[in-house]
PDB file of C-alpha atoms in Angstrom:
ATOM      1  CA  UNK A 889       7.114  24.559  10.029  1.00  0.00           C
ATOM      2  CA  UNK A 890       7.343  22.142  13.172  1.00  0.00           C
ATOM      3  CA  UNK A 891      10.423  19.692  12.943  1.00  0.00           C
ATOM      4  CA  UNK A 892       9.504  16.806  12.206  1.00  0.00           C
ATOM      5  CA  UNK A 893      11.008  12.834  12.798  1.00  0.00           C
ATOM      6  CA  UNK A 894       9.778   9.809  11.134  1.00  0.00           C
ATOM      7  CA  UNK A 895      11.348   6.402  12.290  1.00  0.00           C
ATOM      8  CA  UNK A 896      10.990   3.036  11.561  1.00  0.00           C
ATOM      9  CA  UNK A 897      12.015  -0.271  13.989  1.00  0.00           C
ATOM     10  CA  UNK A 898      13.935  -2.248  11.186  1.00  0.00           C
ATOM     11  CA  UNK A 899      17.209  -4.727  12.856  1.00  0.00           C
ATOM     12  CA  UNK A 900      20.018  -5.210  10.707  1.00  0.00           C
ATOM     13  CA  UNK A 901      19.210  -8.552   9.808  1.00  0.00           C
ATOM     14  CA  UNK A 902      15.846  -7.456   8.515  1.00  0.00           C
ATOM     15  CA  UNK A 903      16.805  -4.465   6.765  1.00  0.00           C
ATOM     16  CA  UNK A 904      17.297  -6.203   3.134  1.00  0.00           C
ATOM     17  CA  UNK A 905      13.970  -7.999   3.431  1.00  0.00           C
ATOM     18  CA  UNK A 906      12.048  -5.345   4.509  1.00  0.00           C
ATOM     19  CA  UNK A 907      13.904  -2.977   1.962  1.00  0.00           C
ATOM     20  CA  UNK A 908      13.808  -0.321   4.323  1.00  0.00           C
ATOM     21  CA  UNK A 909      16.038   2.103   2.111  1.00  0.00           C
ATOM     22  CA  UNK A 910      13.105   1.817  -0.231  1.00  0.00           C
ATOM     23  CA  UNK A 911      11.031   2.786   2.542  1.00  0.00           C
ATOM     24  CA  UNK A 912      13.296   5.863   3.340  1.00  0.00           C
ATOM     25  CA  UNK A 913      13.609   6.852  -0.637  1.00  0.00           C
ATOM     26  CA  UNK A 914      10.191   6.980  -0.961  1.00  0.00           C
ATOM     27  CA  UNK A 915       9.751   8.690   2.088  1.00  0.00           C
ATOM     28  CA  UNK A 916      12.559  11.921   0.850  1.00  0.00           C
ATOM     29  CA  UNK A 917      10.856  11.700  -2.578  1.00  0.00           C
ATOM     30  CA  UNK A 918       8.151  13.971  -1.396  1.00  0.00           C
ATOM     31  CA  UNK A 919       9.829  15.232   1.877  1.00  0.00           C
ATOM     32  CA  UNK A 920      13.520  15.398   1.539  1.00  0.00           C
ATOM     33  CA  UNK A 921      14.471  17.668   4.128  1.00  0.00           C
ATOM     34  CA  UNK A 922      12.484  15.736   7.143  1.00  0.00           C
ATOM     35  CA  UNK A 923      14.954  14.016   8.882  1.00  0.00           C
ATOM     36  CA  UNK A 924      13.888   9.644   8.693  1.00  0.00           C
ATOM     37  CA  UNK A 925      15.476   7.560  11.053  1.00  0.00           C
ATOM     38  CA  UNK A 926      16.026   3.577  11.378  1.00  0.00           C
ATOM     39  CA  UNK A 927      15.908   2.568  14.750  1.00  0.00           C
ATOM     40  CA  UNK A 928      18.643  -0.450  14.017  1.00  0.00           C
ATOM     41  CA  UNK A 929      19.846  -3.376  16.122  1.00  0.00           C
ATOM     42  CA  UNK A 930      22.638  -1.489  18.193  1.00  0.00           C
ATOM     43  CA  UNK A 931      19.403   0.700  19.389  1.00  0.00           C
ATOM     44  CA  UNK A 932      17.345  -2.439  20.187  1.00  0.00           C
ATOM     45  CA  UNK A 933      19.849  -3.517  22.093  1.00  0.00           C
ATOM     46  CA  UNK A 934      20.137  -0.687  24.210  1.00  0.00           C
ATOM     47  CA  UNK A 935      16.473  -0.419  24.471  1.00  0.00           C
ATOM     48  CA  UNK A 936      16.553  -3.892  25.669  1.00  0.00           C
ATOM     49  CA  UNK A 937      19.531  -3.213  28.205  1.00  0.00           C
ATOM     50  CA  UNK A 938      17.202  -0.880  29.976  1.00  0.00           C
ATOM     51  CA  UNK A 939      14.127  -2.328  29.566  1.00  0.00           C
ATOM     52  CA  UNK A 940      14.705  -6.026  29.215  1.00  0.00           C
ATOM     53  CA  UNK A 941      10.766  -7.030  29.174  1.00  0.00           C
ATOM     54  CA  UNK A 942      10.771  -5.376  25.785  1.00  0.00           C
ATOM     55  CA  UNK A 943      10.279  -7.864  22.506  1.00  0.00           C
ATOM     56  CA  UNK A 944       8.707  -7.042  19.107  1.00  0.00           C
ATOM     57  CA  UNK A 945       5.346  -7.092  20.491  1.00  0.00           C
ATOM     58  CA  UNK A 946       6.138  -3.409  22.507  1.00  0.00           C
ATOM     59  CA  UNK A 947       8.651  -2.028  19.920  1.00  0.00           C
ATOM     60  CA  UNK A 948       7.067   1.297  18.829  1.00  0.00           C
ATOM     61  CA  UNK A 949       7.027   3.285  21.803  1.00  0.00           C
ATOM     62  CA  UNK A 950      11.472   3.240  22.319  1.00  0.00           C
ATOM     63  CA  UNK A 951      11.996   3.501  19.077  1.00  0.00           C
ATOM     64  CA  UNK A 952      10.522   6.918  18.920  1.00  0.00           C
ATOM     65  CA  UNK A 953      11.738   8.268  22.161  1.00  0.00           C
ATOM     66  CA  UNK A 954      14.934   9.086  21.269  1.00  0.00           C
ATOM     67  CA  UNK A 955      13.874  11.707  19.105  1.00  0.00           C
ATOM     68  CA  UNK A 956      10.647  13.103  21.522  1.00  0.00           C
ATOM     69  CA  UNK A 957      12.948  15.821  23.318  1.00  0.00           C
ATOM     70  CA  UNK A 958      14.545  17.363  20.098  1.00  0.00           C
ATOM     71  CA  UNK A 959      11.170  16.835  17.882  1.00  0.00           C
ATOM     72  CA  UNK A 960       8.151  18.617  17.732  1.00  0.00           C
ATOM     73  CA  UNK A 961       5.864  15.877  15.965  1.00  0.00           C
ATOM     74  CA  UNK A 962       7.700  12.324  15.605  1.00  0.00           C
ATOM     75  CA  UNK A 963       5.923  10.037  13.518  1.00  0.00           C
ATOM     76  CA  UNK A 964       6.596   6.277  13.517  1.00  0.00           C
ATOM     77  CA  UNK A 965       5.761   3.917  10.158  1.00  0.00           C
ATOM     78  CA  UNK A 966       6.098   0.195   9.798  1.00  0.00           C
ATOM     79  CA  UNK A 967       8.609  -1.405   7.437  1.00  0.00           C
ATOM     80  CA  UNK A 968       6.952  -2.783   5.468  1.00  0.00           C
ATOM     81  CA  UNK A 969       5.387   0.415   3.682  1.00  0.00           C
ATOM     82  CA  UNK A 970       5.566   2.855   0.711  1.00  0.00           C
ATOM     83  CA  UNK A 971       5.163   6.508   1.197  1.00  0.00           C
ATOM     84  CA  UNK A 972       2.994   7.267  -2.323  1.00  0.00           C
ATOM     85  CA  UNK A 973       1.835  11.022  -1.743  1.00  0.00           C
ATOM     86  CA  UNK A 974       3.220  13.822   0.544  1.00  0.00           C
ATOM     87  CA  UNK A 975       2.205  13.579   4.102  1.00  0.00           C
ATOM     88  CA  UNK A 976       1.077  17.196   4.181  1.00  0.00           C
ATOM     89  CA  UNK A 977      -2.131  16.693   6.090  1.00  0.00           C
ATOM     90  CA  UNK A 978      -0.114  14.316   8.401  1.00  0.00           C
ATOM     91  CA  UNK A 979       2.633  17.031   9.008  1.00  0.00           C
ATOM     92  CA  UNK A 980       0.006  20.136   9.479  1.00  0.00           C
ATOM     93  CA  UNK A 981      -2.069  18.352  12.231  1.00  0.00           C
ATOM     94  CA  UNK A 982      -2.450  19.841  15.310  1.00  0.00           C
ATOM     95  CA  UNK A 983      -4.261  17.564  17.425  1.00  0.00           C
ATOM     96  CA  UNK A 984      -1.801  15.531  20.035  1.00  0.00           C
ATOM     97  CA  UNK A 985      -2.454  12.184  18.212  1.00  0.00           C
ATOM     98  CA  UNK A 986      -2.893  11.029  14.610  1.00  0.00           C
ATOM     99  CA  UNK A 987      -3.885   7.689  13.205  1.00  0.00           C
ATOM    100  CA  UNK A 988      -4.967   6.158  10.635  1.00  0.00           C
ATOM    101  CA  UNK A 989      -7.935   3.636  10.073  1.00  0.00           C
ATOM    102  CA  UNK A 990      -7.150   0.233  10.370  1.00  0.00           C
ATOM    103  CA  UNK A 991     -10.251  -1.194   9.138  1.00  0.00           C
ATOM    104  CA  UNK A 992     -11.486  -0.375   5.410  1.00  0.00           C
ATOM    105  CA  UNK A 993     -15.087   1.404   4.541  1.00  0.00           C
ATOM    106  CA  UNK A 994     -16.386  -2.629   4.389  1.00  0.00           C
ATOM    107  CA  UNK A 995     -15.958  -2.680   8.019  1.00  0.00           C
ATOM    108  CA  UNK A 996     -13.438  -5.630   7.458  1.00  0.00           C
ATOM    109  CA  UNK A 997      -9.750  -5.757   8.144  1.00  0.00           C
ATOM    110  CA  UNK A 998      -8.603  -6.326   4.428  1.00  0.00           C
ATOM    111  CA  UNK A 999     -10.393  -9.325   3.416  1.00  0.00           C
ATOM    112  CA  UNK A1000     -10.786 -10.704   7.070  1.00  0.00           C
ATOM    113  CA  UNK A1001     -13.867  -9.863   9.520  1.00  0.00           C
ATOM    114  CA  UNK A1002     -13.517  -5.843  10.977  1.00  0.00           C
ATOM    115  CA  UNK A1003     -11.147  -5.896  14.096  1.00  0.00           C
ATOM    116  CA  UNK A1004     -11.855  -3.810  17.173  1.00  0.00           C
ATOM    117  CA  UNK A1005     -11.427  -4.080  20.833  1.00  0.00           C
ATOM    118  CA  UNK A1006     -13.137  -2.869  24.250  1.00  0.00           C
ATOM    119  CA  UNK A1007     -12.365   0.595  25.515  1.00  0.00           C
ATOM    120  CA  UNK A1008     -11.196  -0.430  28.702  1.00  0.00           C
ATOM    121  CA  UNK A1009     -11.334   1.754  32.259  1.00  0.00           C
ATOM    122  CA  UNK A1010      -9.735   3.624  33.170  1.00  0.00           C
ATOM    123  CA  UNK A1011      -9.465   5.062  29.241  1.00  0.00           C
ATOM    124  CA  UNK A1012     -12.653   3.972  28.482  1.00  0.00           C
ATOM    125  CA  UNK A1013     -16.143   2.649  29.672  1.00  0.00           C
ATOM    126  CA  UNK A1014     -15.497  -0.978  28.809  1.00  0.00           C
ATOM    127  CA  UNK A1015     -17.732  -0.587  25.358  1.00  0.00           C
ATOM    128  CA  UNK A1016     -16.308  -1.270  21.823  1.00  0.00           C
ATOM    129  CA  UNK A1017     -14.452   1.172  19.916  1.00  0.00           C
ATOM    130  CA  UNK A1018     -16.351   1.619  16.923  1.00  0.00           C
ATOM    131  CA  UNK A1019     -14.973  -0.279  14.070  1.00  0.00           C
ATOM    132  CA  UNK A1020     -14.324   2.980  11.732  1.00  0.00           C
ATOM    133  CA  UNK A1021     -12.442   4.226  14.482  1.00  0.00           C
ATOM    134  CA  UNK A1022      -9.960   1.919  15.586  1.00  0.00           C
ATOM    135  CA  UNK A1023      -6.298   2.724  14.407  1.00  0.00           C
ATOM    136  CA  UNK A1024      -3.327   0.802  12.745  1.00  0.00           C
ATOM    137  CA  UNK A1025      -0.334   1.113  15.050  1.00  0.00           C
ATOM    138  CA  UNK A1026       1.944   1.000  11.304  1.00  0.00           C
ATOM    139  CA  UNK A1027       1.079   4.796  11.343  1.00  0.00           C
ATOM    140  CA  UNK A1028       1.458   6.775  14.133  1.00  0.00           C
ATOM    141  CA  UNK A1029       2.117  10.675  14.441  1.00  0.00           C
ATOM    142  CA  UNK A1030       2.281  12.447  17.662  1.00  0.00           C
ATOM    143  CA  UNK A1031       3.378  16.095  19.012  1.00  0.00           C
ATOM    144  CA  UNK A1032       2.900  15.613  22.417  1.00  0.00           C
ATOM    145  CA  UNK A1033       5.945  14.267  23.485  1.00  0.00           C
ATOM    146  CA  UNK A1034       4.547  12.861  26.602  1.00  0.00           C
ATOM    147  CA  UNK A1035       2.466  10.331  24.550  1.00  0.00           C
ATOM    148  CA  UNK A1036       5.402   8.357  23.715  1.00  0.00           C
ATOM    149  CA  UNK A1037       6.211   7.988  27.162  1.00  0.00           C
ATOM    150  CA  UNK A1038       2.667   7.532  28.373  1.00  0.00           C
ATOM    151  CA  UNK A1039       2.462   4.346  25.504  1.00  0.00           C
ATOM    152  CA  UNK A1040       5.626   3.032  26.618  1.00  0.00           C
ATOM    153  CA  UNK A1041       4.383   2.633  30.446  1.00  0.00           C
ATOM    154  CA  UNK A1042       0.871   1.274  29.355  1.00  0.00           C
ATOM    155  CA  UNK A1043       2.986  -1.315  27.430  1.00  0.00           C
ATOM    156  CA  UNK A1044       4.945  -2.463  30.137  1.00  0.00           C
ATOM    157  CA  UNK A1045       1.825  -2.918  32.293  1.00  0.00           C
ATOM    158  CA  UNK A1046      -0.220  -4.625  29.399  1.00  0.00           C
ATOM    159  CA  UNK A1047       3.453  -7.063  29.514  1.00  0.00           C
ATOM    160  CA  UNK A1048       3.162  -7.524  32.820  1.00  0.00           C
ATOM    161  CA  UNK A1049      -0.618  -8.566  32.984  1.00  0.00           C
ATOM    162  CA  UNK A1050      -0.308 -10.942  30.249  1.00  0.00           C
ATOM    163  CA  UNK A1051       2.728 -12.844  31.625  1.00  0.00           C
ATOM    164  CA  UNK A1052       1.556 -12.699  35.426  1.00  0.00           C
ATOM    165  CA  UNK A1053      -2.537 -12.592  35.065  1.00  0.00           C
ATOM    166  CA  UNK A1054      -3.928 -13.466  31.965  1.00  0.00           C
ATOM    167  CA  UNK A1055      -1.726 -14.375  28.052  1.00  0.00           C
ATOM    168  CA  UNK A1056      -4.987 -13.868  26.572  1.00  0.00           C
ATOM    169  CA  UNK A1057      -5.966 -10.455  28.426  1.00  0.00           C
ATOM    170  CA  UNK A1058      -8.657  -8.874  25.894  1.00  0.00           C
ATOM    171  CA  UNK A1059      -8.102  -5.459  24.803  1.00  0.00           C
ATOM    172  CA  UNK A1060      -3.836  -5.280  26.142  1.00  0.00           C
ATOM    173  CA  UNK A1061      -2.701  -8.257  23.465  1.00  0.00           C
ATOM    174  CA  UNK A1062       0.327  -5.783  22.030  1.00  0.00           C
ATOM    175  CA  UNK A1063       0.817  -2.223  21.362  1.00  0.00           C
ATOM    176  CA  UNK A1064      -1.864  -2.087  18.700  1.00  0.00           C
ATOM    177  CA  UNK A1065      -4.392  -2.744  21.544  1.00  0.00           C
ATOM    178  CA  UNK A1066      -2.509  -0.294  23.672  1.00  0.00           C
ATOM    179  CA  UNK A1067      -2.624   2.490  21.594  1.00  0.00           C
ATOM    180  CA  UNK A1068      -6.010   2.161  21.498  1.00  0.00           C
ATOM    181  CA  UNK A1069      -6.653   2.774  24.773  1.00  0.00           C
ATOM    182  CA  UNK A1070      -4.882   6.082  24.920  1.00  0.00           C
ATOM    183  CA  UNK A1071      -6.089   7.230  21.598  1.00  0.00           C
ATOM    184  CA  UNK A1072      -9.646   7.138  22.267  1.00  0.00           C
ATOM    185  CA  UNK A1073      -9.452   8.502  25.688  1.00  0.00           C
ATOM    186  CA  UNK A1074      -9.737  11.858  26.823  1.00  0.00           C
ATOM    187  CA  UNK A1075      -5.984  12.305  27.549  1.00  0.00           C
ATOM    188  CA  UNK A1076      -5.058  13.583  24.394  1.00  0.00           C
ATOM    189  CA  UNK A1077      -6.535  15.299  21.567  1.00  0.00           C
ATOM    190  CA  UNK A1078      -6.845  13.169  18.560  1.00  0.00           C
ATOM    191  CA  UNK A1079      -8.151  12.305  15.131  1.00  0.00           C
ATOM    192  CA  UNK A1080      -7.800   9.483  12.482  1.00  0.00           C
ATOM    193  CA  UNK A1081      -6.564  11.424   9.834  1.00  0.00           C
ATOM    194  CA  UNK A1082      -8.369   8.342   6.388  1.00  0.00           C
ATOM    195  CA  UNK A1083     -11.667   8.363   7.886  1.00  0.00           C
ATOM    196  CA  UNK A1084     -14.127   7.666   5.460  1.00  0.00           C
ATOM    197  CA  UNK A1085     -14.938  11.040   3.550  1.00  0.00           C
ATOM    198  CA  UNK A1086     -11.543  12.597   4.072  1.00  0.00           C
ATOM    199  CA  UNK A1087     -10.291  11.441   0.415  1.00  0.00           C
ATOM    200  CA  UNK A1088      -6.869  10.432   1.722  1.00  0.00           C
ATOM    201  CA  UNK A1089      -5.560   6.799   2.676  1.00  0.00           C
ATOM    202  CA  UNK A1090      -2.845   6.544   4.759  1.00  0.00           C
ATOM    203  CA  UNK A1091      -2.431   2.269   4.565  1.00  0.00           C
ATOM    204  CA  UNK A1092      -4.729  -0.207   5.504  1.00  0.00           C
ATOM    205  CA  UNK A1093      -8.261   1.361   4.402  1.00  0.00           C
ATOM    206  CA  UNK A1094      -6.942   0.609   0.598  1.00  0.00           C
ATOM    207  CA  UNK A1095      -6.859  -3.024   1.069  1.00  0.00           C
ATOM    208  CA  UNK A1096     -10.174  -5.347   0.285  1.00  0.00           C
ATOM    209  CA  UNK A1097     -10.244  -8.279  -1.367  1.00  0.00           C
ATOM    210  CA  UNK A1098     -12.234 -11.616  -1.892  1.00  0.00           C
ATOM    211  CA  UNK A1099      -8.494 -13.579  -3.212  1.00  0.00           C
ATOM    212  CA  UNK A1100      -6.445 -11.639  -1.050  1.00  0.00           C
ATOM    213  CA  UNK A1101      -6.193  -8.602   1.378  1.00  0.00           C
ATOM    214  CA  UNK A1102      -4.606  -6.496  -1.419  1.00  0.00           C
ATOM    215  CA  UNK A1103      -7.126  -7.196  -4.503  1.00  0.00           C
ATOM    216  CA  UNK A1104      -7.760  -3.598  -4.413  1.00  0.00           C
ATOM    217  CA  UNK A1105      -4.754  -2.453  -5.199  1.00  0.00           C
ATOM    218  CA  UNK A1106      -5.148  -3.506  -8.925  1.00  0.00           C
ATOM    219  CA  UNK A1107      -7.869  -0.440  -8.977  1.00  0.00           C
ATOM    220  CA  UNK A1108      -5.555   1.699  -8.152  1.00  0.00           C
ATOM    221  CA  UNK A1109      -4.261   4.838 -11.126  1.00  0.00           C
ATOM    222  CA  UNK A1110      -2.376   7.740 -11.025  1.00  0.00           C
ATOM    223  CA  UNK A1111      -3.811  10.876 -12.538  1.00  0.00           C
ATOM    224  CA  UNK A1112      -1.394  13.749 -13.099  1.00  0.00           C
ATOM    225  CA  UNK A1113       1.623  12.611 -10.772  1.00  0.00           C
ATOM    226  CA  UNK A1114      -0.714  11.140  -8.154  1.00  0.00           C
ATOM    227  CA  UNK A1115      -2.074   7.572  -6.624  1.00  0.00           C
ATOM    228  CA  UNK A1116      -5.829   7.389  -6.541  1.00  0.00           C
ATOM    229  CA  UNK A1117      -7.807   4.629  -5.250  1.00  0.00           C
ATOM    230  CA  UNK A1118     -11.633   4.949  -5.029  1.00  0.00           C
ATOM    231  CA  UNK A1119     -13.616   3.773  -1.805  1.00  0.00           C
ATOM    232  CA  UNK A1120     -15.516   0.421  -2.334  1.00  0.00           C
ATOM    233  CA  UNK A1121     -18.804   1.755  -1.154  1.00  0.00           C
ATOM    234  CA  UNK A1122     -19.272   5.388  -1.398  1.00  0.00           C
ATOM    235  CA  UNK A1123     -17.350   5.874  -4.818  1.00  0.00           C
ATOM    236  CA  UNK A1124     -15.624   8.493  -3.577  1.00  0.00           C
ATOM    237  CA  UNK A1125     -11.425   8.806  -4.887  1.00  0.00           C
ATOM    238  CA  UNK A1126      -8.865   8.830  -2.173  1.00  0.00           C
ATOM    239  CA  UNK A1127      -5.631   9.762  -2.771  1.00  0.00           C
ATOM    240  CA  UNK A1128      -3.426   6.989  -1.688  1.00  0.00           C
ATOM    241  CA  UNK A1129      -0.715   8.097   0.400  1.00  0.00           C
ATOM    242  CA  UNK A1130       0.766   5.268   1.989  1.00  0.00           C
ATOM    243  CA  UNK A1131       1.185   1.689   0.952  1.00  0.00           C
ATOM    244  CA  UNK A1132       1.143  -0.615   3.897  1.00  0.00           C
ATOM    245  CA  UNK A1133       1.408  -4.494   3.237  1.00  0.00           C
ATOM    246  CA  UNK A1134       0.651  -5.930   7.353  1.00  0.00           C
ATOM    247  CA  UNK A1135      -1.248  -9.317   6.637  1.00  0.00           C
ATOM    248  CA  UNK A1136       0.440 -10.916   9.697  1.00  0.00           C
ATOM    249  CA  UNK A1137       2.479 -14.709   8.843  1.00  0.00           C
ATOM    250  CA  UNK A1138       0.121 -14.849   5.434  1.00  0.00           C
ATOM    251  CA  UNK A1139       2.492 -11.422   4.401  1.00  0.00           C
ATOM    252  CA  UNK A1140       5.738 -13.360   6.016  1.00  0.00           C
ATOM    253  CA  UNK A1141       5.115 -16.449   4.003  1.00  0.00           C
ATOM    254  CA  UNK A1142       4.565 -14.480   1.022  1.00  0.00           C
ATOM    255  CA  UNK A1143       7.581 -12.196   1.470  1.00  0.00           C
ATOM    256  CA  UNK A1144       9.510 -15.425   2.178  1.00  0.00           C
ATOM    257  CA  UNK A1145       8.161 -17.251  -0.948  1.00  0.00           C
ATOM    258  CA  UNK A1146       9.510 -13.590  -3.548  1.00  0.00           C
ATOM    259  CA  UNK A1147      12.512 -13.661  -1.706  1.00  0.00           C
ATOM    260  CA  UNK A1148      11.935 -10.038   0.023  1.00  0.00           C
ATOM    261  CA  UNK A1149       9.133  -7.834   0.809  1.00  0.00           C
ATOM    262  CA  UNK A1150       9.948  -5.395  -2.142  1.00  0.00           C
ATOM    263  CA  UNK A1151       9.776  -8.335  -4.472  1.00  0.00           C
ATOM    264  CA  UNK A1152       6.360  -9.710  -3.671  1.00  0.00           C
ATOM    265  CA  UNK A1153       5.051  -5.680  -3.584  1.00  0.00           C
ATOM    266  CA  UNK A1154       6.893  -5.632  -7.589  1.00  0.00           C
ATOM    267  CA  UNK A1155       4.715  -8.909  -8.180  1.00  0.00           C
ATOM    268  CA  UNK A1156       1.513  -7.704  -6.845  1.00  0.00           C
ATOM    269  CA  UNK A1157       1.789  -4.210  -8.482  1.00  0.00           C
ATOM    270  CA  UNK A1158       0.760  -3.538 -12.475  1.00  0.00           C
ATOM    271  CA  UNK A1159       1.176  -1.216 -15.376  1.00  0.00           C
ATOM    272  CA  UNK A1160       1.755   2.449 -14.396  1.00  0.00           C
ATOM    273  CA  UNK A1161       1.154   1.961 -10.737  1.00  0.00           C
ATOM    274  CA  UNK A1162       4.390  -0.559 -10.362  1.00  0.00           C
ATOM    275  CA  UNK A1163       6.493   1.912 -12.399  1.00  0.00           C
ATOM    276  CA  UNK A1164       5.007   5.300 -10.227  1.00  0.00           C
ATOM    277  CA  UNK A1165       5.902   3.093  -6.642  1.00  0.00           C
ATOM    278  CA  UNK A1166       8.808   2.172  -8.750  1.00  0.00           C
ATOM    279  CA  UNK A1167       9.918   6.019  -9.585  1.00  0.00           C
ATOM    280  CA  UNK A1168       8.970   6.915  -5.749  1.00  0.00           C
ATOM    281  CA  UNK A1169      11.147   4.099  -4.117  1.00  0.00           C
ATOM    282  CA  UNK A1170      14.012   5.489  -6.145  1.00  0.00           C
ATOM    283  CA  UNK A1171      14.123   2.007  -8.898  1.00  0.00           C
ATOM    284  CA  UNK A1172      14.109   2.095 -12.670  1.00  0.00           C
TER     285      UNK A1172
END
């Protein structure tokens, strides 16, 4: 099998919050001999020392690249997620680029309107990327190395547009927008591994709500050992393999209000699917 590096960008002084040695426990539940890195705050700081533009809004690109030249895929996950299934369909890809849906089979961004953005030139030909088909930067898998390096650039140009052009530059706002670009161009090979019909979620497809982004995840049960979720509009069960919270400040207020991350997800979680993310995240 390829070897394979999953990092996260969690400082020191976030790492209790977040819980990130949740995140890494449920992570070597179902894959305990890929190596999982946290790219900490000595490594921020170095970033920083060589590329002092960076700031939390460009993050994901250096916190991979350490590992690009001894890696053959290196995949990077947000914080502020739960690895609830094995990533085997994540690990087996082939193409250069895998993502996951941002957008859920409503067309909506959790419970708010369906986010997208224009395909820009030189990527693109200025139109929208459809809404099924633009990608959540909390999940991002890639074995071409060069991607990483390729993102990194195309962040430090979007930087430089927005602080010397245009702040409100459409379609180059942060490195979700970024990624888009080079994921939907013809650079690389790619594929958005939760598309609607796949039966897998890997994180933000399995949140809906009218209350809240996350009302869906009191449908969620676990049959025989595994996370199921089924899709609001064709029926159809997904197996849920990652738990990702995002929800911008409403999340931060919310994570502020419990105390830390892991507490609100405890609070929001029921019955047999709090004790299975429970089990996985290595608590009683």
């Amino acid at each position: 099998m390829k070897k394979i590096a999953v990092t996260t960008w969690v400082t020191d002084d976030y790492r209790d919050f977040i819980g990130v040695q949740e995140l890494e426990n449920s992570f070597k539940y179902f894959h305990p001999d890929i190596d999982f890195f946290v790219f900490d705050t000595k490594l921020t700081n170095e970033a920083k020392e060589k590329d002092p533009w960076l700031n939390p809004v460009w993050m994901m690109p250096p916190s991979c690249l350490p590992y690009v030249e001894d890696y053959d895929m290196v995949v990077h996950i947000d914080g502020d997620c739960v690895v609830t299934g094995p990533l085997t369909e994540l690990f087996y890809s082939e193409e250069d680029l895998i993502g996951v849906r941002n957008n859920n089979s409503f067309n909506k961004a959790s419970s708010h309107k369906g986010i997208t953005i224009a395909h820009l030139p030189p990527f693109g030909e200025g139109t929208l990327i459809p809404v099924q088909n633009f990608i959540n930067a909390g999940l991002i898998a890639s074995n071409n190395k060069q991607f990483w390096y390729d993102w990194h650039e195309l962040n430090k140009e979007a930087y430089r547009i927005k602080t010397e052009v245009n702040p409100c530059y459409h379609g180059l706002g942060d490195e979700q927008d970024t990624l888009n670009q080079i994921f939907h161009s013809n650079r690389y090979t790619s594929k958005v591994i939760d598309s609607m019909g796949t039966g897998l979620s890997y994180g933000l497809c399995n949140t809906w709500g009218d209350q809240t982004h996350w009302d869906s995840w009191d449908q969620m049960y676990v049959e025989n050992d595994i996370l199921y979720l089924d899709d609001p509009v064709d029926g159809a069960r997904m197996k849920v393999k990652v738990l990702h919270q995002a929800g911008g400040s409403l999340a931060g207020e919310l994570n502020r209000k419990h105390g830390t991350f892991r507490n609100w997800l405890r609070s929001t979680l029921k019955g047999e699917v709090l004790s299975y993310v429970n089990k996985v995240s290595g608590l009683k």
